Amino acid sequence: MSVKSPHELFVQLLSDVRQGTERTNKIFQEIGQIAQNPDIKEALEARAFVSQRTLEKLDQCFKLMGQQPVKVSGRL
C-alpha cells in the first residue's frame, strides 16, 4: 500500500499504534486472569487499565480527524 499524503501516513501510523495497544491490552487482561500472585495480578490489572485508557484516547483522535482506523499489515 503506497502512501499518497502525509495525512494518510499519519492515519496508518496511528492505526498501527492502536492495533499494538489493542493486542497489549488483551494480553494484560488474559495474563491478569490467570495470575495467582496478588501483587502481580494487581500490576497487570493496572497495566490493562492504562492500556484501555490509551485506546480510548486513540479512538478520540480518530474521531476528531473524522477517520476510522485502517487495517495495517506488515511493515509500513
mmCIF file with all atom_site columns, N, CA and C in Angstrom:
data_model
loop_
_atom_site.group_PDB
_atom_site.id
_atom_site.type_symbol
_atom_site.label_atom_id
_atom_site.label_alt_id
_atom_site.label_comp_id
_atom_site.label_asym_id
_atom_site.label_entity_id
_atom_site.label_seq_id
_atom_site.pdbx_PDB_ins_code
_atom_site.Cartn_x
_atom_site.Cartn_y
_atom_site.Cartn_z
_atom_site.occupancy
_atom_site.B_iso_or_equiv
_atom_site.pdbx_formal_charge
_atom_site.auth_seq_id
_atom_site.auth_comp_id
_atom_site.auth_asym_id
_atom_site.auth_atom_id
_atom_site.pdbx_PDB_model_num
ATOM 1   N N  . MET A 1 1  ? 0.858   -1.175  0.000  1.00 0.00 ? 1  MET A N  1
ATOM 2   C CA . MET A 1 1  ? 0.000   0.000   0.000  1.00 0.00 ? 1  MET A CA 1
ATOM 3   C C  . MET A 1 1  ? 0.902   1.235   0.000  1.00 0.00 ? 1  MET A C  1
ATOM 4   N N  . SER A 1 2  ? 0.753   2.078   -0.995 1.00 0.00 ? 2  SER A N  1
ATOM 5   C CA . SER A 1 2  ? 1.554   3.292   -1.054 1.00 0.00 ? 2  SER A CA 1
ATOM 6   C C  . SER A 1 2  ? 0.816   4.441   -0.373 1.00 0.00 ? 2  SER A C  1
ATOM 7   N N  . VAL A 1 3  ? 1.606   5.323   0.183  1.00 0.00 ? 3  VAL A N  1
ATOM 8   C CA . VAL A 1 3  ? 1.053   6.472   0.890  1.00 0.00 ? 3  VAL A CA 1
ATOM 9   C C  . VAL A 1 3  ? 1.037   7.656   -0.067 1.00 0.00 ? 3  VAL A C  1
ATOM 10  N N  . LYS A 1 4  ? -0.106  8.315   -0.155 1.00 0.00 ? 4  LYS A N  1
ATOM 11  C CA . LYS A 1 4  ? -0.264  9.414   -1.105 1.00 0.00 ? 4  LYS A CA 1
ATOM 12  C C  . LYS A 1 4  ? -0.143  10.784  -0.465 1.00 0.00 ? 4  LYS A C  1
ATOM 13  N N  . SER A 1 5  ? -0.271  10.846  0.856  1.00 0.00 ? 5  SER A N  1
ATOM 14  C CA . SER A 1 5  ? -0.198  12.147  1.529  1.00 0.00 ? 5  SER A CA 1
ATOM 15  C C  . SER A 1 5  ? 0.292   11.966  2.970  1.00 0.00 ? 5  SER A C  1
ATOM 16  N N  . PRO A 1 6  ? 0.777   13.048  3.567  1.00 0.00 ? 6  PRO A N  1
ATOM 17  C CA . PRO A 1 6  ? 1.179   12.960  4.976  1.00 0.00 ? 6  PRO A CA 1
ATOM 18  C C  . PRO A 1 6  ? 0.017   12.561  5.886  1.00 0.00 ? 6  PRO A C  1
ATOM 19  N N  . HIS A 1 7  ? -1.184  12.988  5.518  1.00 0.00 ? 7  HIS A N  1
ATOM 20  C CA . HIS A 1 7  ? -2.369  12.636  6.312  1.00 0.00 ? 7  HIS A CA 1
ATOM 21  C C  . HIS A 1 7  ? -2.580  11.119  6.319  1.00 0.00 ? 7  HIS A C  1
ATOM 22  N N  . GLU A 1 8  ? -2.458  10.484  5.148  1.00 0.00 ? 8  GLU A N  1
ATOM 23  C CA . GLU A 1 8  ? -2.609  9.029   5.058  1.00 0.00 ? 8  GLU A CA 1
ATOM 24  C C  . GLU A 1 8  ? -1.540  8.322   5.875  1.00 0.00 ? 8  GLU A C  1
ATOM 25  N N  . LEU A 1 9  ? -0.324  8.836   5.831  1.00 0.00 ? 9  LEU A N  1
ATOM 26  C CA . LEU A 1 9  ? 0.760   8.250   6.610  1.00 0.00 ? 9  LEU A CA 1
ATOM 27  C C  . LEU A 1 9  ? 0.444   8.344   8.097  1.00 0.00 ? 9  LEU A C  1
ATOM 28  N N  . PHE A 1 10 ? -0.052  9.494   8.536  1.00 0.00 ? 10 PHE A N  1
ATOM 29  C CA . PHE A 1 10 ? -0.394  9.678   9.945  1.00 0.00 ? 10 PHE A CA 1
ATOM 30  C C  . PHE A 1 10 ? -1.492  8.710   10.371 1.00 0.00 ? 10 PHE A C  1
ATOM 31  N N  . VAL A 1 11 ? -2.504  8.544   9.530  1.00 0.00 ? 11 VAL A N  1
ATOM 32  C CA . VAL A 1 11 ? -3.605  7.627   9.846  1.00 0.00 ? 11 VAL A CA 1
ATOM 33  C C  . VAL A 1 11 ? -3.071  6.196   9.937  1.00 0.00 ? 11 VAL A C  1
ATOM 34  N N  . GLN A 1 12 ? -2.174  5.818   9.032  1.00 0.00 ? 12 GLN A N  1
ATOM 35  C CA . GLN A 1 12 ? -1.606  4.475   9.072  1.00 0.00 ? 12 GLN A CA 1
ATOM 36  C C  . GLN A 1 12 ? -0.762  4.266   10.328 1.00 0.00 ? 12 GLN A C  1
ATOM 37  N N  . LEU A 1 13 ? 0.060   5.244   10.669 1.00 0.00 ? 13 LEU A N  1
ATOM 38  C CA . LEU A 1 13 ? 0.887   5.136   11.871 1.00 0.00 ? 13 LEU A CA 1
ATOM 39  C C  . LEU A 1 13 ? 0.030   5.071   13.126 1.00 0.00 ? 13 LEU A C  1
ATOM 40  N N  . LEU A 1 14 ? -0.979  5.917   13.193 1.00 0.00 ? 14 LEU A N  1
ATOM 41  C CA . LEU A 1 14 ? -1.877  5.925   14.343 1.00 0.00 ? 14 LEU A CA 1
ATOM 42  C C  . LEU A 1 14 ? -2.650  4.612   14.432 1.00 0.00 ? 14 LEU A C  1
ATOM 43  N N  . SER A 1 15 ? -3.037  4.070   13.289 1.00 0.00 ? 15 SER A N  1
ATOM 44  C CA . SER A 1 15 ? -3.732  2.782   13.262 1.00 0.00 ? 15 SER A CA 1
ATOM 45  C C  . SER A 1 15 ? -2.821  1.666   13.755 1.00 0.00 ? 15 SER A C  1
ATOM 46  N N  . ASP A 1 16 ? -1.555  1.717   13.368 1.00 0.00 ? 16 ASP A N  1
ATOM 47  C CA . ASP A 1 16 ? -0.589  0.725   13.807 1.00 0.00 ? 16 ASP A CA 1
ATOM 48  C C  . ASP A 1 16 ? -0.410  0.791   15.327 1.00 0.00 ? 16 ASP A C  1
ATOM 49  N N  . VAL A 1 17 ? -0.322  1.996   15.864 1.00 0.00 ? 17 VAL A N  1
ATOM 50  C CA . VAL A 1 17 ? -0.201  2.179   17.312 1.00 0.00 ? 17 VAL A CA 1
ATOM 51  C C  . VAL A 1 17 ? -1.443  1.627   18.009 1.00 0.00 ? 17 VAL A C  1
ATOM 52  N N  . ARG A 1 18 ? -2.604  1.901   17.444 1.00 0.00 ? 18 ARG A N  1
ATOM 53  C CA . ARG A 1 18 ? -3.850  1.419   18.052 1.00 0.00 ? 18 ARG A CA 1
ATOM 54  C C  . ARG A 1 18 ? -3.910  -0.095  18.061 1.00 0.00 ? 18 ARG A C  1
ATOM 55  N N  . GLN A 1 19 ? -3.531  -0.733  16.946 1.00 0.00 ? 19 GLN A N  1
ATOM 56  C CA . GLN A 1 19 ? -3.560  -2.192  16.884 1.00 0.00 ? 19 GLN A CA 1
ATOM 57  C C  . GLN A 1 19 ? -2.596  -2.808  17.898 1.00 0.00 ? 19 GLN A C  1
ATOM 58  N N  . GLY A 1 20 ? -1.414  -2.229  18.034 1.00 0.00 ? 20 GLY A N  1
ATOM 59  C CA . GLY A 1 20 ? -0.456  -2.723  19.016 1.00 0.00 ? 20 GLY A CA 1
ATOM 60  C C  . GLY A 1 20 ? -0.965  -2.560  20.438 1.00 0.00 ? 20 GLY A C  1
ATOM 61  N N  . THR A 1 21 ? -1.585  -1.431  20.715 1.00 0.00 ? 21 THR A N  1
ATOM 62  C CA . THR A 1 21 ? -2.135  -1.175  22.048 1.00 0.00 ? 21 THR A CA 1
ATOM 63  C C  . THR A 1 21 ? -3.284  -2.128  22.337 1.00 0.00 ? 21 THR A C  1
ATOM 64  N N  . GLU A 1 22 ? -4.078  -2.408  21.327 1.00 0.00 ? 22 GLU A N  1
ATOM 65  C CA . GLU A 1 22 ? -5.197  -3.334  21.488 1.00 0.00 ? 22 GLU A CA 1
ATOM 66  C C  . GLU A 1 22 ? -4.696  -4.745  21.823 1.00 0.00 ? 22 GLU A C  1
ATOM 67  N N  . ARG A 1 23 ? -3.657  -5.185  21.121 1.00 0.00 ? 23 ARG A N  1
ATOM 68  C CA . ARG A 1 23 ? -3.076  -6.503  21.397 1.00 0.00 ? 23 ARG A CA 1
ATOM 69  C C  . ARG A 1 23 ? -2.486  -6.549  22.807 1.00 0.00 ? 23 ARG A C  1
ATOM 70  N N  . THR A 1 24 ? -1.784  -5.486  23.179 1.00 0.00 ? 24 THR A N  1
ATOM 71  C CA . THR A 1 24 ? -1.178  -5.417  24.506 1.00 0.00 ? 24 THR A CA 1
ATOM 72  C C  . THR A 1 24 ? -2.240  -5.466  25.592 1.00 0.00 ? 24 THR A C  1
ATOM 73  N N  . ASN A 1 25 ? -3.309  -4.725  25.397 1.00 0.00 ? 25 ASN A N  1
ATOM 74  C CA . ASN A 1 25 ? -4.407  -4.712  26.363 1.00 0.00 ? 25 ASN A CA 1
ATOM 75  C C  . ASN A 1 25 ? -4.988  -6.108  26.548 1.00 0.00 ? 25 ASN A C  1
ATOM 76  N N  . LYS A 1 26 ? -5.197  -6.805  25.450 1.00 0.00 ? 26 LYS A N  1
ATOM 77  C CA . LYS A 1 26 ? -5.754  -8.151  25.510 1.00 0.00 ? 26 LYS A CA 1
ATOM 78  C C  . LYS A 1 26 ? -4.818  -9.096  26.263 1.00 0.00 ? 26 LYS A C  1
ATOM 79  N N  . ILE A 1 27 ? -3.526  -8.970  26.022 1.00 0.00 ? 27 ILE A N  1
ATOM 80  C CA . ILE A 1 27 ? -2.549  -9.821  26.705 1.00 0.00 ? 27 ILE A CA 1
ATOM 81  C C  . ILE A 1 27 ? -2.561  -9.550  28.203 1.00 0.00 ? 27 ILE A C  1
ATOM 82  N N  . PHE A 1 28 ? -2.558  -8.269  28.592 1.00 0.00 ? 28 PHE A N  1
ATOM 83  C CA . PHE A 1 28 ? -2.587  -7.930  30.016 1.00 0.00 ? 28 PHE A CA 1
ATOM 84  C C  . PHE A 1 28 ? -3.837  -8.495  30.691 1.00 0.00 ? 28 PHE A C  1
ATOM 85  N N  . GLN A 1 29 ? -4.971  -8.409  30.013 1.00 0.00 ? 29 GLN A N  1
ATOM 86  C CA . GLN A 1 29 ? -6.213  -8.927  30.584 1.00 0.00 ? 29 GLN A CA 1
ATOM 87  C C  . GLN A 1 29 ? -6.161  -10.441 30.743 1.00 0.00 ? 29 GLN A C  1
ATOM 88  N N  . GLU A 1 30 ? -5.665  -11.134 29.717 1.00 0.00 ? 30 GLU A N  1
ATOM 89  C CA . GLU A 1 30 ? -5.617  -12.596 29.769 1.00 0.00 ? 30 GLU A CA 1
ATOM 90  C C  . GLU A 1 30 ? -4.638  -13.089 30.826 1.00 0.00 ? 30 GLU A C  1
ATOM 91  N N  . ILE A 1 31 ? -3.461  -12.493 30.888 1.00 0.00 ? 31 ILE A N  1
ATOM 92  C CA . ILE A 1 31 ? -2.474  -12.914 31.880 1.00 0.00 ? 31 ILE A CA 1
ATOM 93  C C  . ILE A 1 31 ? -2.955  -12.555 33.284 1.00 0.00 ? 31 ILE A C  1
ATOM 94  N N  . GLY A 1 32 ? -3.597  -11.393 33.418 1.00 0.00 ? 32 GLY A N  1
ATOM 95  C CA . GLY A 1 32 ? -4.115  -10.975 34.712 1.00 0.00 ? 32 GLY A CA 1
ATOM 96  C C  . GLY A 1 32 ? -5.153  -11.933 35.266 1.00 0.00 ? 32 GLY A C  1
ATOM 97  N N  . GLN A 1 33 ? -5.905  -12.575 34.387 1.00 0.00 ? 33 GLN A N  1
ATOM 98  C CA . GLN A 1 33 ? -6.934  -13.517 34.836 1.00 0.00 ? 33 GLN A CA 1
ATOM 99  C C  . GLN A 1 33 ? -6.335  -14.799 35.404 1.00 0.00 ? 33 GLN A C  1
ATOM 100 N N  . ILE A 1 34 ? -5.159  -15.184 34.898 1.00 0.00 ? 34 ILE A N  1
ATOM 101 C CA . ILE A 1 34 ? -4.572  -16.440 35.365 1.00 0.00 ? 34 ILE A CA 1
ATOM 102 C C  . ILE A 1 34 ? -3.476  -16.239 36.408 1.00 0.00 ? 34 ILE A C  1
ATOM 103 N N  . ALA A 1 35 ? -3.099  -14.992 36.650 1.00 0.00 ? 35 ALA A N  1
ATOM 104 C CA . ALA A 1 35 ? -2.059  -14.723 37.653 1.00 0.00 ? 35 ALA A CA 1
ATOM 105 C C  . ALA A 1 35 ? -2.568  -15.116 39.037 1.00 0.00 ? 35 ALA A C  1
ATOM 106 N N  . GLN A 1 36 ? -1.687  -15.733 39.804 1.00 0.00 ? 36 GLN A N  1
ATOM 107 C CA . GLN A 1 36 ? -2.079  -16.178 41.140 1.00 0.00 ? 36 GLN A CA 1
ATOM 108 C C  . GLN A 1 36 ? -1.532  -15.273 42.235 1.00 0.00 ? 36 GLN A C  1
ATOM 109 N N  . ASN A 1 37 ? -0.398  -14.672 41.994 1.00 0.00 ? 37 ASN A N  1
ATOM 110 C CA . ASN A 1 37 ? 0.189   -13.761 42.976 1.00 0.00 ? 37 ASN A CA 1
ATOM 111 C C  . ASN A 1 37 ? -0.621  -12.465 42.966 1.00 0.00 ? 37 ASN A C  1
ATOM 112 N N  . PRO A 1 38 ? -1.151  -12.034 44.114 1.00 0.00 ? 38 PRO A N  1
ATOM 113 C CA . PRO A 1 38 ? -1.997  -10.830 44.159 1.00 0.00 ? 38 PRO A CA 1
ATOM 114 C C  . PRO A 1 38 ? -1.285  -9.561  43.689 1.00 0.00 ? 38 PRO A C  1
ATOM 115 N N  . ASP A 1 39 ? 0.015   -9.448  43.993 1.00 0.00 ? 39 ASP A N  1
ATOM 116 C CA . ASP A 1 39 ? 0.751   -8.259  43.561 1.00 0.00 ? 39 ASP A CA 1
ATOM 117 C C  . ASP A 1 39 ? 0.902   -8.214  42.043 1.00 0.00 ? 39 ASP A C  1
ATOM 118 N N  . ILE A 1 40 ? 1.199   -9.351  41.468 1.00 0.00 ? 40 ILE A N  1
ATOM 119 C CA . ILE A 1 40 ? 1.340   -9.428  40.012 1.00 0.00 ? 40 ILE A CA 1
ATOM 120 C C  . ILE A 1 40 ? -0.010  -9.196  39.345 1.00 0.00 ? 40 ILE A C  1
ATOM 121 N N  . LYS A 1 41 ? -1.044  -9.788  39.902 1.00 0.00 ? 41 LYS A N  1
ATOM 122 C CA . LYS A 1 41 ? -2.401  -9.610  39.361 1.00 0.00 ? 41 LYS A CA 1
ATOM 123 C C  . LYS A 1 41 ? -2.795  -8.134  39.382 1.00 0.00 ? 41 LYS A C  1
ATOM 124 N N  . GLU A 1 42 ? -2.496  -7.457  40.487 1.00 0.00 ? 42 GLU A N  1
ATOM 125 C CA . GLU A 1 42 ? -2.820  -6.034  40.598 1.00 0.00 ? 42 GLU A CA 1
ATOM 126 C C  . GLU A 1 42 ? -2.033  -5.196  39.584 1.00 0.00 ? 42 GLU A C  1
ATOM 127 N N  . ALA A 1 43 ? -0.758  -5.525  39.402 1.00 0.00 ? 43 ALA A N  1
ATOM 128 C CA . ALA A 1 43 ? 0.070   -4.794  38.437 1.00 0.00 ? 43 ALA A CA 1
ATOM 129 C C  . ALA A 1 43 ? -0.454  -4.989  37.016 1.00 0.00 ? 43 ALA A C  1
ATOM 130 N N  . LEU A 1 44 ? -0.832  -6.206  36.682 1.00 0.00 ? 44 LEU A N  1
ATOM 131 C CA . LEU A 1 44 ? -1.361  -6.481  35.339 1.00 0.00 ? 44 LEU A CA 1
ATOM 132 C C  . LEU A 1 44 ? -2.702  -5.787  35.118 1.00 0.00 ? 44 LEU A C  1
ATOM 133 N N  . GLU A 1 45 ? -3.530  -5.753  36.142 1.00 0.00 ? 45 GLU A N  1
ATOM 134 C CA . GLU A 1 45 ? -4.816  -5.057  36.028 1.00 0.00 ? 45 GLU A CA 1
ATOM 135 C C  . GLU A 1 45 ? -4.589  -3.552  35.838 1.00 0.00 ? 45 GLU A C  1
ATOM 136 N N  . ALA A 1 46 ? -3.588  -3.014  36.519 1.00 0.00 ? 46 ALA A N  1
ATOM 137 C CA . ALA A 1 46 ? -3.269  -1.589  36.356 1.00 0.00 ? 46 ALA A CA 1
ATOM 138 C C  . ALA A 1 46 ? -2.788  -1.311  34.937 1.00 0.00 ? 46 ALA A C  1
ATOM 139 N N  . ARG A 1 47 ? -1.950  -2.197  34.412 1.00 0.00 ? 47 ARG A N  1
ATOM 140 C CA . ARG A 1 47 ? -1.475  -2.042  33.034 1.00 0.00 ? 47 ARG A CA 1
ATOM 141 C C  . ARG A 1 47 ? -2.628  -2.131  32.038 1.00 0.00 ? 47 ARG A C  1
ATOM 142 N N  . ALA A 1 48 ? -3.535  -3.055  32.259 1.00 0.00 ? 48 ALA A N  1
ATOM 143 C CA . ALA A 1 48 ? -4.697  -3.192  31.382 1.00 0.00 ? 48 ALA A CA 1
ATOM 144 C C  . ALA A 1 48 ? -5.560  -1.939  31.445 1.00 0.00 ? 48 ALA A C  1
ATOM 145 N N  . PHE A 1 49 ? -5.709  -1.364  32.629 1.00 0.00 ? 49 PHE A N  1
ATOM 146 C CA . PHE A 1 49 ? -6.488  -0.142  32.794 1.00 0.00 ? 49 PHE A CA 1
ATOM 147 C C  . PHE A 1 49 ? -5.872  1.008   32.002 1.00 0.00 ? 49 PHE A C  1
ATOM 148 N N  . VAL A 1 50 ? -4.556  1.178   32.134 1.00 0.00 ? 50 VAL A N  1
ATOM 149 C CA . VAL A 1 50 ? -3.862  2.251   31.407 1.00 0.00 ? 50 VAL A CA 1
ATOM 150 C C  . VAL A 1 50 ? -3.948  2.012   29.900 1.00 0.00 ? 50 VAL A C  1
ATOM 151 N N  . SER A 1 51 ? -3.794  0.772   29.506 1.00 0.00 ? 51 SER A N  1
ATOM 152 C CA . SER A 1 51 ? -3.881  0.427   28.093 1.00 0.00 ? 51 SER A CA 1
ATOM 153 C C  . SER A 1 51 ? -5.271  0.724   27.535 1.00 0.00 ? 51 SER A C  1
ATOM 154 N N  . GLN A 1 52 ? -6.293  0.449   28.306 1.00 0.00 ? 52 GLN A N  1
ATOM 155 C CA . GLN A 1 52 ? -7.670  0.742   27.874 1.00 0.00 ? 52 GLN A CA 1
ATOM 156 C C  . GLN A 1 52 ? -7.876  2.239   27.720 1.00 0.00 ? 52 GLN A C  1
ATOM 157 N N  . ARG A 1 53 ? -7.350  3.028   28.644 1.00 0.00 ? 53 ARG A N  1
ATOM 158 C CA . ARG A 1 53 ? -7.463  4.486   28.545 1.00 0.00 ? 53 ARG A CA 1
ATOM 159 C C  . ARG A 1 53 ? -6.728  4.992   27.299 1.00 0.00 ? 53 ARG A C  1
ATOM 160 N N  . THR A 1 54 ? -5.592  4.386   26.979 1.00 0.00 ? 54 THR A N  1
ATOM 161 C CA . THR A 1 54 ? -4.843  4.764   25.779 1.00 0.00 ? 54 THR A CA 1
ATOM 162 C C  . THR A 1 54 ? -5.669  4.481   24.529 1.00 0.00 ? 54 THR A C  1
ATOM 163 N N  . LEU A 1 55 ? -6.331  3.335   24.499 1.00 0.00 ? 55 LEU A N  1
ATOM 164 C CA . LEU A 1 55 ? -7.208  3.011   23.364 1.00 0.00 ? 55 LEU A CA 1
ATOM 165 C C  . LEU A 1 55 ? -8.319  4.050   23.218 1.00 0.00 ? 55 LEU A C  1
ATOM 166 N N  . GLU A 1 56 ? -8.880  4.464   24.334 1.00 0.00 ? 56 GLU A N  1
ATOM 167 C CA . GLU A 1 56 ? -9.941  5.471   24.290 1.00 0.00 ? 56 GLU A CA 1
ATOM 168 C C  . GLU A 1 56 ? -9.414  6.791   23.729 1.00 0.00 ? 56 GLU A C  1
ATOM 169 N N  . LYS A 1 57 ? -8.205  7.173   24.111 1.00 0.00 ? 57 LYS A N  1
ATOM 170 C CA . LYS A 1 57 ? -7.603  8.422   23.610 1.00 0.00 ? 57 LYS A CA 1
ATOM 171 C C  . LYS A 1 57 ? -7.310  8.311   22.118 1.00 0.00 ? 57 LYS A C  1
ATOM 172 N N  . LEU A 1 58 ? -6.818  7.159   21.675 1.00 0.00 ? 58 LEU A N  1
ATOM 173 C CA . LEU A 1 58 ? -6.554  6.969   20.246 1.00 0.00 ? 58 LEU A CA 1
ATOM 174 C C  . LEU A 1 58 ? -7.858  7.011   19.449 1.00 0.00 ? 58 LEU A C  1
ATOM 175 N N  . ASP A 1 59 ? -8.910  6.401   19.985 1.00 0.00 ? 59 ASP A N  1
ATOM 176 C CA . ASP A 1 59 ? -10.210 6.457   19.309 1.00 0.00 ? 59 ASP A CA 1
ATOM 177 C C  . ASP A 1 59 ? -10.714 7.896   19.213 1.00 0.00 ? 59 ASP A C  1
ATOM 178 N N  . GLN A 1 60 ? -10.456 8.674   20.246 1.00 0.00 ? 60 GLN A N  1
ATOM 179 C CA . GLN A 1 60 ? -10.851 10.092  20.226 1.00 0.00 ? 60 GLN A CA 1
ATOM 180 C C  . GLN A 1 60 ? -10.079 10.842  19.129 1.00 0.00 ? 60 GLN A C  1
ATOM 181 N N  . CYS A 1 61 ? -8.809  10.508  18.947 1.00 0.00 ? 61 CYS A N  1
ATOM 182 C CA . CYS A 1 61 ? -8.017  11.130  17.875 1.00 0.00 ? 61 CYS A CA 1
ATOM 183 C C  . CYS A 1 61 ? -8.631  10.837  16.513 1.00 0.00 ? 61 CYS A C  1
ATOM 184 N N  . PHE A 1 62 ? -9.002  9.580   16.295 1.00 0.00 ? 62 PHE A N  1
ATOM 185 C CA . PHE A 1 62 ? -9.634  9.219   15.029 1.00 0.00 ? 62 PHE A CA 1
ATOM 186 C C  . PHE A 1 62 ? -10.959 9.957   14.846 1.00 0.00 ? 62 PHE A C  1
ATOM 187 N N  . LYS A 1 63 ? -11.709 10.081  15.916 1.00 0.00 ? 63 LYS A N  1
ATOM 188 C CA . LYS A 1 63 ? -12.995 10.780  15.844 1.00 0.00 ? 63 LYS A CA 1
ATOM 189 C C  . LYS A 1 63 ? -12.795 12.249  15.474 1.00 0.00 ? 63 LYS A C  1
ATOM 190 N N  . LEU A 1 64 ? -11.802 12.886  16.084 1.00 0.00 ? 64 LEU A N  1
ATOM 191 C CA . LEU A 1 64 ? -11.530 14.296  15.791 1.00 0.00 ? 64 LEU A CA 1
ATOM 192 C C  . LEU A 1 64 ? -11.076 14.502  14.341 1.00 0.00 ? 64 LEU A C  1
ATOM 193 N N  . MET A 1 65 ? -10.378 13.509  13.800 1.00 0.00 ? 65 MET A N  1
ATOM 194 C CA . MET A 1 65 ? -9.914  13.599  12.409 1.00 0.00 ? 65 MET A CA 1
ATOM 195 C C  . MET A 1 65 ? -10.999 13.197  11.418 1.00 0.00 ? 65 MET A C  1
ATOM 196 N N  . GLY A 1 66 ? -12.081 12.603  11.928 1.00 0.00 ? 66 GLY A N  1
ATOM 197 C CA . GLY A 1 66 ? -13.134 12.132  11.026 1.00 0.00 ? 66 GLY A CA 1
ATOM 198 C C  . GLY A 1 66 ? -12.700 10.912  10.239 1.00 0.00 ? 66 GLY A C  1
ATOM 199 N N  . GLN A 1 67 ? -11.863 10.082  10.846 1.00 0.00 ? 67 GLN A N  1
ATOM 200 C CA . GLN A 1 67 ? -11.323 8.891   10.193 1.00 0.00 ? 67 GLN A CA 1
ATOM 201 C C  . GLN A 1 67 ? -11.639 7.659   11.017 1.00 0.00 ? 67 GLN A C  1
ATOM 202 N N  . GLN A 1 68 ? -11.454 6.513   10.407 1.00 0.00 ? 68 GLN A N  1
ATOM 203 C CA . GLN A 1 68 ? -11.540 5.228   11.085 1.00 0.00 ? 68 GLN A CA 1
ATOM 204 C C  . GLN A 1 68 ? -10.159 4.586   11.009 1.00 0.00 ? 68 GLN A C  1
ATOM 205 N N  . PRO A 1 69 ? -9.790  3.787   12.006 1.00 0.00 ? 69 PRO A N  1
ATOM 206 C CA . PRO A 1 69 ? -8.511  3.076   11.916 1.00 0.00 ? 69 PRO A CA 1
ATOM 207 C C  . PRO A 1 69 ? -8.500  2.181   10.677 1.00 0.00 ? 69 PRO A C  1
ATOM 208 N N  . VAL A 1 70 ? -7.359  2.118   10.017 1.00 0.00 ? 70 VAL A N  1
ATOM 209 C CA . VAL A 1 70 ? -7.218  1.264   8.852  1.00 0.00 ? 70 VAL A CA 1
ATOM 210 C C  . VAL A 1 70 ? -6.502  -0.015  9.279  1.00 0.00 ? 70 VAL A C  1
ATOM 211 N N  . LYS A 1 71 ? -6.699  -1.053  8.516  1.00 0.00 ? 71 LYS A N  1
ATOM 212 C CA . LYS A 1 71 ? -6.042  -2.330  8.804  1.00 0.00 ? 71 LYS A CA 1
ATOM 213 C C  . LYS A 1 71 ? -4.611  -2.229  8.289  1.00 0.00 ? 71 LYS A C  1
ATOM 214 N N  . VAL A 1 72 ? -3.670  -2.353  9.193  1.00 0.00 ? 72 VAL A N  1
ATOM 215 C CA . VAL A 1 72 ? -2.255  -2.282  8.826  1.00 0.00 ? 72 VAL A CA 1
ATOM 216 C C  . VAL A 1 72 ? -1.683  -3.676  8.963  1.00 0.00 ? 72 VAL A C  1
ATOM 217 N N  . SER A 1 73 ? -1.058  -4.140  7.906  1.00 0.00 ? 73 SER A N  1
ATOM 218 C CA . SER A 1 73 ? -0.420  -5.449  7.962  1.00 0.00 ? 73 SER A CA 1
ATOM 219 C C  . SER A 1 73 ? 0.986   -5.324  7.412  1.00 0.00 ? 73 SER A C  1
ATOM 220 N N  . GLY A 1 74 ? 1.893   -5.968  8.070  1.00 0.00 ? 74 GLY A N  1
ATOM 221 C CA . GLY A 1 74 ? 3.275   -5.914  7.611  1.00 0.00 ? 74 GLY A CA 1
ATOM 222 C C  . GLY A 1 74 ? 3.959   -4.633  8.022  1.00 0.00 ? 74 GLY A C  1
ATOM 223 N N  . ARG A 1 75 ? 5.012   -4.326  7.319  1.00 0.00 ? 75 ARG A N  1
ATOM 224 C CA . ARG A 1 75 ? 5.802   -3.151  7.637  1.00 0.00 ? 75 ARG A CA 1
ATOM 225 C C  . ARG A 1 75 ? 5.250   -1.926  6.933  1.00 0.00 ? 75 ARG A C  1
ATOM 226 N N  . LEU A 1 76 ? 5.442   -0.784  7.568  1.00 0.00 ? 76 LEU A N  1
ATOM 227 C CA . LEU A 1 76 ? 4.985   0.470   6.972  1.00 0.00 ? 76 LEU A CA 1
ATOM 228 C C  . LEU A 1 76 ? 6.009   0.969   5.984  1.00 0.00 ? 76 LEU A C  1
#
